[in-house]
Short mmCIF file of C-alpha atoms and ligand atoms in Angstrom, two decimals:
data_model
loop_
_atom_site.label_atom_id
_atom_site.label_comp_id
_atom_site.label_asym_id
_atom_site.label_seq_id
_atom_site.Cartn_x
_atom_site.Cartn_y
_atom_site.Cartn_z
CA MET A 1 0.03 -0.04 -0.02
CA LEU A 2 1.19 3.44 -0.89
CA PHE A 3 1.89 6.02 1.73
CA LEU A 4 -0.06 9.09 0.72
CA ASN A 5 -0.40 12.41 2.49
CA HIS A 6 -3.74 14.19 2.65
CA TYR A 7 -2.99 16.24 -0.36
CA THR A 8 -2.36 13.24 -2.53
CA ARG A 9 -5.47 11.61 -1.20
CA LEU A 10 -7.55 14.63 -1.94
CA VAL A 11 -6.33 14.79 -5.55
CA MET A 12 -6.97 11.05 -6.05
CA GLY A 13 -10.57 11.49 -4.60
CA LEU A 14 -11.06 14.33 -7.12
CA ALA A 15 -9.76 12.16 -10.01
CA VAL A 16 -12.07 9.39 -9.01
CA LEU A 17 -15.04 11.73 -8.95
CA LEU A 18 -14.14 13.11 -12.41
CA GLY A 19 -13.64 9.66 -13.69
CA GLN A 20 -17.11 8.64 -12.61
CA TRP A 21 -18.69 11.67 -14.12
CA GLY A 22 -17.08 10.64 -17.34
CA PHE A 23 -18.36 7.15 -17.10
CA THR A 24 -21.10 7.28 -19.68
CA ASP A 25 -20.32 4.23 -21.81
CA GLY A 26 -22.47 1.94 -19.81
CA LEU A 27 -19.64 -0.25 -18.60
CA TYR A 28 -20.59 0.40 -15.04
CA ALA A 29 -23.54 2.11 -13.67
CA GLN A 30 -22.61 5.10 -11.74
CA PRO A 31 -22.31 4.32 -8.10
CA THR A 32 -24.71 6.40 -6.06
CA GLU A 33 -24.56 6.93 -2.42
CA SER A 34 -27.26 7.96 -0.05
CA SER A 35 -27.96 7.94 3.60
CA LEU A 36 -30.40 5.40 4.56
CA SER A 37 -33.00 7.97 5.36
CA HIS A 38 -32.99 8.90 1.67
CA LEU A 39 -32.66 5.38 0.22
CA GLU A 40 -35.21 4.40 -2.28
CA PRO A 41 -37.01 1.08 -1.58
CA PRO A 42 -34.27 -1.57 -1.89
CA PHE A 43 -33.90 -3.11 -5.36
CA GLY A 44 -31.61 -5.63 -6.80
CA GLN A 45 -29.21 -7.83 -4.75
CA GLN A 46 -28.90 -6.69 -1.05
CA VAL A 47 -25.70 -7.12 0.83
CA LEU A 48 -25.21 -5.97 4.36
CA ILE A 49 -21.51 -5.50 5.24
CA ARG A 50 -20.55 -4.90 8.92
CA MET A 51 -17.44 -2.91 9.48
CA GLU A 52 -15.56 -3.35 12.69
CA SER A 53 -12.03 -2.79 13.87
CA TYR A 54 -10.51 -4.23 11.82
CA SER A 55 -12.55 -6.46 9.63
CA PHE A 56 -15.54 -6.66 7.15
CA THR A 57 -18.29 -9.16 7.79
CA PRO A 58 -18.66 -10.88 5.57
CA SER A 59 -15.29 -10.47 3.83
CA ASP A 60 -16.19 -12.61 0.77
CA VAL A 61 -19.40 -11.33 -0.91
CA PHE A 62 -20.81 -13.17 -4.07
CA VAL A 63 -22.96 -11.18 -6.50
CA GLU A 64 -24.36 -11.78 -9.86
CA VAL A 65 -23.02 -10.03 -12.94
CA ASP A 66 -25.28 -7.40 -14.72
CA LYS A 67 -27.66 -7.06 -11.91
CA PRO A 68 -27.87 -4.09 -9.48
CA VAL A 69 -26.37 -4.73 -6.12
CA THR A 70 -26.77 -2.43 -3.15
CA LEU A 71 -24.07 -2.66 -0.58
CA THR A 72 -25.20 -1.41 2.84
CA LEU A 73 -22.13 -0.55 4.85
CA SER A 74 -22.56 -0.22 8.55
CA ASN A 75 -19.62 1.02 10.75
CA GLU A 76 -20.07 -0.60 14.10
CA SER A 77 -16.71 0.43 15.46
CA PHE A 78 -16.79 2.71 18.58
CA LEU A 79 -15.17 6.00 17.62
CA VAL A 80 -13.29 4.59 14.71
CA PRO A 81 -13.85 6.06 11.29
CA HIS A 82 -13.57 3.64 8.32
CA ASN A 83 -13.83 3.97 4.58
CA PHE A 84 -15.03 1.52 1.88
CA LEU A 85 -12.86 1.40 -1.17
CA LEU A 86 -13.72 -0.91 -3.98
CA ASP A 87 -11.54 -1.47 -7.09
CA ASP A 88 -12.27 -3.40 -10.25
CA PRO A 89 -10.01 -6.36 -11.16
CA ASN A 90 -7.74 -3.92 -12.94
CA GLY A 91 -7.27 -1.79 -10.00
CA ILE A 92 -9.58 1.04 -11.18
CA ARG A 93 -11.23 2.65 -8.11
CA LEU A 94 -15.04 2.28 -8.31
CA VAL A 95 -16.20 3.34 -4.85
CA ASP A 96 -14.68 5.51 -2.23
CA VAL A 97 -17.04 6.16 0.67
CA ASP A 98 -16.18 7.44 4.22
CA ILE A 99 -18.34 5.97 7.02
CA SER A 100 -18.16 7.60 10.46
CA SER A 101 -18.45 5.61 13.64
CA GLY A 102 -21.98 4.34 13.98
CA ASP A 103 -23.07 5.49 10.63
CA THR A 104 -24.54 3.53 7.71
CA ARG A 105 -24.12 4.22 3.97
CA ALA A 106 -25.55 2.42 0.92
CA VAL A 107 -23.87 2.25 -2.51
CA THR A 108 -25.68 0.80 -5.43
CA LEU A 109 -23.89 -0.35 -8.52
CA THR A 110 -24.09 -2.86 -11.40
CA LEU A 111 -21.02 -4.81 -12.28
CA THR A 112 -20.74 -5.89 -15.91
CA GLU A 113 -17.58 -7.94 -15.84
CA PRO A 114 -17.19 -11.17 -13.80
CA GLY A 115 -14.11 -11.24 -11.63
CA ILE A 116 -12.65 -10.49 -8.13
CA TYR A 117 -13.05 -6.96 -6.95
CA PRO A 118 -11.06 -6.26 -3.86
CA PHE A 119 -12.43 -3.88 -1.20
CA TYR A 120 -10.68 -2.57 1.89
CA CYS A 121 -10.43 0.36 4.33
CA ASP A 122 -7.17 2.35 4.15
CA LYS A 123 -7.65 4.54 7.13
CA LYS A 124 -4.68 4.77 9.41
CA LEU A 125 -3.83 6.51 12.69
CA LEU A 126 -0.56 8.37 12.87
CA PHE A 127 2.33 5.79 12.53
CA PHE A 128 0.05 2.69 13.06
CA PRO A 129 -0.45 0.28 10.18
CA SER A 130 -3.42 0.97 7.94
CA HIS A 131 -6.70 -0.75 8.77
CA ARG A 132 -6.19 -2.90 5.56
CA GLU A 133 -2.88 -4.06 6.82
CA GLN A 134 -4.59 -5.05 10.03
CA GLY A 135 -6.98 -7.28 8.09
CA MET A 136 -9.68 -4.99 7.12
CA GLU A 137 -10.08 -6.09 3.49
CA GLY A 138 -12.32 -8.41 1.54
CA ARG A 139 -13.43 -9.54 -1.93
CA LEU A 140 -16.47 -8.91 -4.02
CA ILE A 141 -16.84 -11.92 -6.24
CA VAL A 142 -18.78 -11.16 -9.43
CA ARG A 143 -20.04 -14.21 -11.35
CU1 CU B 201 -11.06 1.22 8.76
#
């Protein structure tokens, strides 16, 4: 994992946003986020992922290709912020969501390519290892 300062991460975040705005070719549906209070009635595949210090449960998530999936991300850690980063099999960032302690966020997306999509949390405190390095990672297996 790269060591990035805040400035670099901000630039990366902007690049991800710009990349998503440009994603009009239908390869991926544009990920949408909402707080639960604004969430439309659930549709497609539903997956609840619990985030703790330092793990995702479940860490292996199986979803069907070409069908919308809503990932409901629940940070159940006490006072520990987490994020949910999802990359495609080629390492392209698809989702980057911060979830505060006690919060729940939902992300809906449609994945059109079978494969293994790694997800993880890259938060870190000072000089400690990142949450990912402490085991906070998993796989979205699309088939
Ligand atoms: Cu974390």
